Short mmCIF file of C-alpha atoms in Angstrom, two decimals:
data_model
loop_
_atom_site.label_atom_id
_atom_site.label_comp_id
_atom_site.label_asym_id
_atom_site.label_seq_id
_atom_site.Cartn_x
_atom_site.Cartn_y
_atom_site.Cartn_z
CA UNK B 1 -25.24 4.15 21.31
CA UNK B 2 -22.99 1.25 19.59
CA UNK B 3 -25.33 1.24 16.46
CA UNK B 4 -25.88 4.69 16.05
CA UNK B 5 -21.75 4.94 15.99
CA UNK B 6 -21.79 2.38 13.74
CA UNK B 7 -24.46 4.35 11.13
CA UNK B 8 -23.08 7.70 11.71
CA UNK B 9 -19.18 5.68 11.02
CA UNK B 10 -20.79 4.02 7.67
CA UNK B 11 -22.26 7.21 6.25
CA UNK B 12 -19.21 9.09 7.08
CA UNK B 13 -17.24 6.51 4.75
CA UNK B 14 -20.13 6.60 1.83
CA UNK B 15 -20.04 10.24 2.06
CA UNK B 16 -16.30 10.43 1.97
CA UNK B 17 -15.95 7.78 -0.94
CA UNK B 18 -18.47 10.16 -3.19
CA UNK B 19 -16.26 13.16 -2.83
CA UNK B 20 -12.97 11.37 -2.82
CA UNK B 21 -13.91 8.72 -5.45
CA UNK B 22 -11.79 9.82 -8.18
CA UNK B 23 -8.53 10.40 -5.85
CA UNK B 24 -9.06 6.82 -4.20
CA UNK B 25 -9.13 5.06 -7.91
CA UNK B 26 -6.06 7.30 -8.60
CA UNK B 27 -4.49 5.82 -5.32
CA UNK B 28 -5.70 2.22 -6.03
CA UNK B 29 -2.71 1.07 -8.42
CA UNK B 30 -0.48 1.80 -5.87
CA UNK B 31 -2.08 0.16 -3.31
CA UNK B 32 -2.27 -3.27 -5.37
CA UNK B 33 1.60 -2.57 -5.74
CA UNK B 34 2.64 -3.03 -2.40
CA UNK B 35 -0.03 -5.49 -1.82
CA UNK B 36 1.38 -7.63 -5.08
CA UNK B 37 5.04 -7.11 -4.44
CA UNK B 38 5.55 -5.94 -0.50
CA UNK B 39 3.06 -7.43 1.53
CA UNK B 40 2.38 -11.06 -0.09
CA UNK B 41 5.62 -11.80 -0.73
CA UNK B 42 6.12 -11.78 3.27
CA UNK B 43 4.50 -15.02 3.36
CA UNK B 44 8.18 -16.10 1.83
CA UNK B 45 9.76 -15.35 5.16
CA UNK B 46 8.93 -18.66 6.55
CA UNK B 47 11.30 -20.55 4.26
CA UNK B 48 14.29 -19.10 6.29
CA UNK B 49 13.00 -21.36 9.18
CA UNK B 50 13.34 -24.76 7.30
CA UNK B 51 14.66 -26.69 4.56
CA UNK B 52 12.88 -25.35 1.35
CA UNK B 53 11.46 -27.76 -1.38
CA UNK B 54 9.75 -26.28 -4.33
CA UNK B 55 7.82 -29.64 -4.72
CA UNK B 56 6.76 -29.54 -1.22
CA UNK B 57 5.90 -25.57 -1.48
CA UNK B 58 6.58 -23.07 1.25
CA UNK B 59 4.12 -24.27 3.51
CA UNK B 60 4.72 -27.84 2.90
CA UNK B 61 8.31 -27.59 3.55
CA UNK B 62 7.55 -25.80 6.50
CA UNK B 63 5.13 -28.65 7.91
CA UNK B 64 7.34 -31.58 7.01
CA UNK B 65 10.81 -29.70 6.99
CA UNK B 66 11.22 -27.49 9.63
CA UNK B 67 14.82 -26.45 10.67
CA UNK B 68 13.94 -23.83 13.55
CA UNK B 69 17.10 -21.32 13.71
CA UNK B 70 19.30 -23.46 11.88
CA UNK B 71 19.67 -21.39 8.55
CA UNK B 72 20.84 -18.22 10.88
CA UNK B 73 23.20 -19.92 13.07
CA UNK B 74 24.75 -21.55 9.87
CA UNK B 75 25.19 -17.75 8.33
CA UNK B 76 26.40 -16.49 12.02
CA UNK B 77 29.14 -19.62 12.30
CA UNK B 78 29.96 -19.07 8.57
CA UNK B 79 33.20 -17.79 7.22
CA UNK B 80 31.82 -15.39 5.14
CA UNK B 81 29.45 -13.26 7.95
CA UNK B 82 32.03 -11.31 9.29
CA UNK B 83 33.53 -10.28 5.50
CA UNK B 84 30.05 -9.55 4.36
CA UNK B 85 28.56 -7.57 7.32
CA UNK B 86 32.08 -5.41 7.67
CA UNK B 87 32.18 -4.74 3.78
CA UNK B 88 28.13 -3.89 3.57
CA UNK B 89 28.82 -1.21 7.13
CA UNK B 90 32.07 0.23 5.49
CA UNK B 91 30.35 0.59 2.04
CA UNK B 92 27.15 2.32 3.12
CA UNK B 93 28.72 3.98 6.05
CA UNK B 94 31.36 5.76 3.44
CA UNK B 95 28.22 6.32 1.27
CA UNK B 96 26.06 7.85 3.76
CA UNK B 97 28.85 10.09 5.17
CA UNK B 98 30.19 11.02 1.56
CA UNK B 99 26.88 11.60 -0.43
CA UNK B 100 24.72 12.88 2.28
CA UNK B 101 26.19 16.15 3.66
CA UNK B 102 27.26 16.63 -0.71
CA UNK B 103 23.60 16.52 -1.66
CA UNK B 104 22.65 19.15 0.61
CA UNK B 105 25.95 21.31 0.15
CA UNK B 106 25.04 20.81 -3.72
CA UNK B 107 21.47 21.69 -3.55
CA UNK B 108 22.36 24.74 -1.17
CA UNK B 109 24.48 25.81 -3.89
CA UNK B 110 22.33 25.74 -6.40
CA UNK B 111 19.42 27.50 -4.28
CA UNK B 112 21.82 30.47 -4.46
CA UNK B 113 22.45 30.93 -8.30
CA UNK B 114 20.51 33.92 -9.12
CA UNK B 115 20.40 33.46 -13.02
CA UNK B 116 17.32 31.43 -13.35
CA UNK B 117 18.54 30.50 -16.71
CA UNK B 118 22.00 28.48 -15.76
CA UNK B 119 19.56 27.50 -12.75
CA UNK B 120 17.87 25.22 -14.65
CA UNK B 121 20.74 24.21 -16.93
CA UNK B 122 22.50 23.16 -13.70
CA UNK B 123 19.82 21.12 -12.30
CA UNK B 124 18.80 19.63 -15.75
CA UNK B 125 22.40 18.66 -16.48
CA UNK B 126 22.99 17.10 -12.84
CA UNK B 127 19.34 15.22 -12.74
CA UNK B 128 20.01 13.08 -16.05
CA UNK B 129 22.05 10.59 -15.15
CA UNK B 130 19.57 9.30 -12.54
CA UNK B 131 17.20 8.79 -15.53
CA UNK B 132 19.76 6.32 -17.33
CA UNK B 133 19.35 2.42 -16.91
CA UNK B 134 21.59 1.45 -14.12
CA UNK B 135 22.97 -1.62 -16.31
CA UNK B 136 24.08 1.26 -18.76
CA UNK B 137 25.56 2.72 -16.04
CA UNK B 138 27.32 -0.36 -14.67
CA UNK B 139 28.13 -0.75 -18.43
CA UNK B 140 29.83 2.43 -18.79
CA UNK B 141 31.63 2.24 -15.41
CA UNK B 142 33.40 -1.15 -16.69
CA UNK B 143 34.39 0.23 -19.87
CA UNK B 144 35.78 3.01 -18.26
CA UNK B 145 37.56 0.72 -15.77
CA UNK B 146 39.57 -1.40 -18.42
CA UNK B 147 43.08 -1.40 -18.95
CA UNK B 148 42.59 0.32 -22.15
CA UNK B 149 39.58 2.55 -20.86
CA UNK B 150 39.27 5.87 -20.09
CA UNK B 151 39.58 5.59 -16.36
CA UNK B 152 42.37 2.84 -16.84
CA UNK B 153 44.57 4.73 -18.97
CA UNK B 154 44.72 7.81 -16.64
CA UNK B 155 45.54 5.28 -13.85
CA UNK B 156 48.25 3.84 -15.96
CA UNK B 157 50.02 7.28 -16.93
CA UNK B 158 49.96 8.01 -12.87
CA UNK B 159 51.02 4.81 -11.44
CA UNK B 160 52.80 2.79 -14.44
CA UNK B 161 50.59 -0.10 -13.64
CA UNK B 162 48.46 -1.38 -16.79
CA UNK B 163 45.56 -2.71 -14.57
CA UNK B 164 41.82 -3.54 -14.98
CA UNK B 165 40.56 -1.04 -12.24
CA UNK B 166 37.62 -3.24 -11.07
CA UNK B 167 40.05 -6.36 -10.64
CA UNK B 168 41.67 -4.44 -7.76
CA UNK B 169 40.03 -4.75 -4.84
CA UNK B 170 41.22 -1.50 -3.17
CA UNK B 171 39.92 0.95 -5.97
CA UNK B 172 36.04 -1.07 -5.44
CA UNK B 173 34.73 1.57 -2.87
CA UNK B 174 35.82 4.22 -4.75
CA UNK B 175 34.11 3.63 -7.72
CA UNK B 176 30.95 2.39 -6.51
CA UNK B 177 30.67 5.35 -4.32
CA UNK B 178 32.05 7.91 -7.34
CA UNK B 179 29.51 6.38 -9.78
CA UNK B 180 27.09 6.47 -7.52
CA UNK B 181 27.50 9.89 -6.50
CA UNK B 182 27.54 10.75 -10.70
CA UNK B 183 24.25 9.34 -11.15
CA UNK B 184 22.44 10.36 -8.36
CA UNK B 185 23.45 13.15 -6.85
CA UNK B 186 21.86 15.89 -8.79
CA UNK B 187 18.41 13.99 -8.58
CA UNK B 188 18.93 13.75 -4.56
CA UNK B 189 18.96 17.44 -4.54
CA UNK B 190 14.94 17.43 -5.53
CA UNK B 191 13.92 16.92 -2.14
CA UNK B 192 16.16 19.81 -0.48
CA UNK B 193 15.43 22.38 -3.22
CA UNK B 194 11.89 21.83 -2.42
CA UNK B 195 12.35 22.14 1.08
CA UNK B 196 14.40 25.43 0.63
CA UNK B 197 11.31 27.01 -1.18
CA UNK B 198 9.26 26.74 1.65
CA UNK B 199 11.82 28.96 3.78
CA UNK B 200 10.29 32.08 4.79
CA UNK B 201 11.99 35.15 2.75
CA UNK B 202 11.49 37.49 5.29
CA UNK B 203 14.01 35.89 7.86
CA UNK B 204 16.76 36.37 4.87
CA UNK B 205 15.67 40.05 5.04
CA UNK B 206 15.76 40.09 8.61
CA UNK B 207 19.33 38.66 8.55
CA UNK B 208 20.75 40.95 5.69
CA UNK B 209 19.64 43.94 7.96
CA UNK B 210 21.99 42.59 10.87
CA UNK B 211 24.83 42.31 8.94
CA UNK B 212 24.81 38.47 7.96
CA UNK B 213 26.37 37.52 4.89
CA UNK B 214 25.92 34.30 2.45
CA UNK B 215 27.41 31.79 4.99
CA UNK B 216 25.72 33.00 8.37
CA UNK B 217 22.55 33.63 6.47
CA UNK B 218 23.04 29.70 5.13
CA UNK B 219 24.07 28.72 8.85
CA UNK B 220 21.58 30.20 10.41
CA UNK B 221 18.34 30.79 8.70
CA UNK B 222 18.67 28.35 5.51
CA UNK B 223 19.77 24.76 7.21
CA UNK B 224 17.10 25.39 10.63
CA UNK B 225 14.29 26.14 7.86
CA UNK B 226 15.02 22.63 6.13
CA UNK B 227 16.11 21.00 9.13
CA UNK B 228 13.39 18.60 9.23
CA UNK B 229 13.68 17.66 5.81
CA UNK B 230 17.80 17.31 6.75
CA UNK B 231 16.79 14.86 9.87
CA UNK B 232 13.78 12.55 7.95
CA UNK B 233 16.20 11.99 5.10
CA UNK B 234 18.98 11.20 7.48
CA UNK B 235 17.06 8.65 9.59
CA UNK B 236 15.22 6.82 6.26
CA UNK B 237 19.30 7.04 5.02
CA UNK B 238 20.55 5.49 8.37
CA UNK B 239 17.86 2.64 8.28
CA UNK B 240 18.65 1.34 5.00
CA UNK B 241 22.38 1.42 6.21
CA UNK B 242 22.48 -2.42 5.38
CA UNK B 243 20.46 -2.59 2.29
CA UNK B 244 22.58 -2.03 -0.49
CA UNK B 245 21.57 -2.80 -3.85
CA UNK B 246 22.40 -5.96 -5.25
CA UNK B 247 21.82 -5.04 -9.06
CA UNK B 248 24.92 -2.70 -9.06
CA UNK B 249 27.60 -4.71 -7.13
CA UNK B 250 26.97 -7.92 -9.12
CA UNK B 251 27.00 -5.72 -12.53
CA UNK B 252 30.44 -4.64 -11.22
CA UNK B 253 32.29 -7.04 -9.08
CA UNK B 254 34.29 -10.16 -9.72
CA UNK B 255 35.35 -12.91 -7.64
CA UNK B 256 38.81 -11.02 -7.72
CA UNK B 257 37.58 -8.53 -5.42
CA UNK B 258 34.83 -10.31 -3.42
CA UNK B 259 37.15 -9.27 -0.13
CA UNK B 260 36.23 -5.82 -0.58
CA UNK B 261 32.96 -5.94 -2.87
CA UNK B 262 31.02 -8.77 -1.43
CA UNK B 263 28.03 -7.59 0.69
CA UNK B 264 24.86 -9.17 2.08
CA UNK B 265 22.91 -8.02 -0.81
CA UNK B 266 25.41 -9.67 -3.44
CA UNK B 267 25.73 -13.28 -1.06
CA UNK B 268 22.05 -13.43 -0.79
CA UNK B 269 21.71 -13.08 -4.89
CA UNK B 270 24.09 -15.46 -5.16
CA UNK B 271 23.06 -18.13 -2.61
CA UNK B 272 19.45 -18.31 -3.38
CA UNK B 273 19.43 -17.65 -7.18
CA UNK B 274 22.74 -19.00 -8.58
CA UNK B 275 23.03 -21.93 -5.77
CA UNK B 276 19.52 -22.44 -5.44
CA UNK B 277 19.44 -22.68 -1.19
CA UNK B 278 16.47 -20.43 -1.20
CA UNK B 279 16.00 -21.19 2.61
CA UNK B 280 19.25 -20.00 3.30
CA UNK B 281 19.12 -17.10 1.73
CA UNK B 282 15.82 -16.33 2.80
CA UNK B 283 17.36 -16.36 6.34
CA UNK B 284 20.13 -13.93 5.50
CA UNK B 285 18.05 -11.32 3.93
CA UNK B 286 15.85 -11.55 7.07
CA UNK B 287 18.59 -10.82 9.35
CA UNK B 288 19.48 -8.00 7.13
CA UNK B 289 15.94 -6.75 7.22
CA UNK B 290 15.65 -6.98 11.04
CA UNK B 291 19.11 -4.88 11.14
CA UNK B 292 17.69 -2.32 9.37
CA UNK B 293 14.75 -2.14 10.73
CA UNK B 294 16.41 -1.82 14.32
CA UNK B 295 18.61 0.93 12.88
CA UNK B 296 15.65 2.84 11.51
CA UNK B 297 13.75 2.56 15.45
CA UNK B 298 16.81 3.55 17.28
CA UNK B 299 17.67 6.13 14.89
CA UNK B 300 14.16 7.79 14.88
CA UNK B 301 13.97 7.69 18.62
CA UNK B 302 17.17 9.57 19.10
CA UNK B 303 16.03 11.90 16.62
CA UNK B 304 13.00 12.57 18.53
CA UNK B 305 14.54 12.71 21.41
CA UNK B 306 16.66 15.69 20.65
CA UNK B 307 15.53 17.29 17.52
CA UNK B 308 11.54 16.80 18.17
CA UNK B 309 11.23 15.43 14.44
CA UNK B 310 10.36 11.62 13.56
CA UNK B 311 8.79 9.36 11.15
CA UNK B 312 6.43 8.09 14.03
#
């Protein structure tokens, strides 16, 4: 019976390959991408548990210079741990609280636009900033925030103080989140607009017959219709609560505002690439990833319990 089952499975695989060969070939580059850039680099995680020396290699360092959890202990006991953790949570928390509902709101507003030409124009204009390079966006922000820049000049007129806005710790989070909204808000609505197109239109007709206006239709028909998409997106974003992009941070911050702007991702960059402390930076990055995994798992479990929508 076992031999027959194996033969049947082998035959099914061969038939499936012949039928979907082109699809598998199209999928191959994506599979190779994840293997090369996501799975193979995971072997480097062992550097977090040793005093890595390039001349010994990863596994040579692990065998000859194993230090256990010392790198993690050093990070937890360091002066920077509390500041980095606080800055990362506050920055990403504020970004989530502001950008997540605002993206849904903008998608709902765009969906209500009746004029197709105007609707497509608004969508196109709002999508464009997303395709601008992060380096270019940060360069624009830096220029605008100089004392002689557009925003700097405006703030000088309001406050009477001439200053580089990116040199003031209190402005950092506002500038970071605001520039992120400008760049990604329009593009972020694509998923919700696609979900909105799948809402049953007869439900709107029934709501209109019952006398429901736009707001009631939105609350009782539209939002429930896209709730699975909203929940899945929320789970993913909570799972990325500690995963700020270091690129944007290092392109915009400076030593004057480390107290507010320095986050775990930028600290990993400084310790790993600038200071050459690969083992310590790997340990910090691994800690960050474990926290993200825990947040993702907990949020998914809560969502599955209360909304019956989950990733797994």
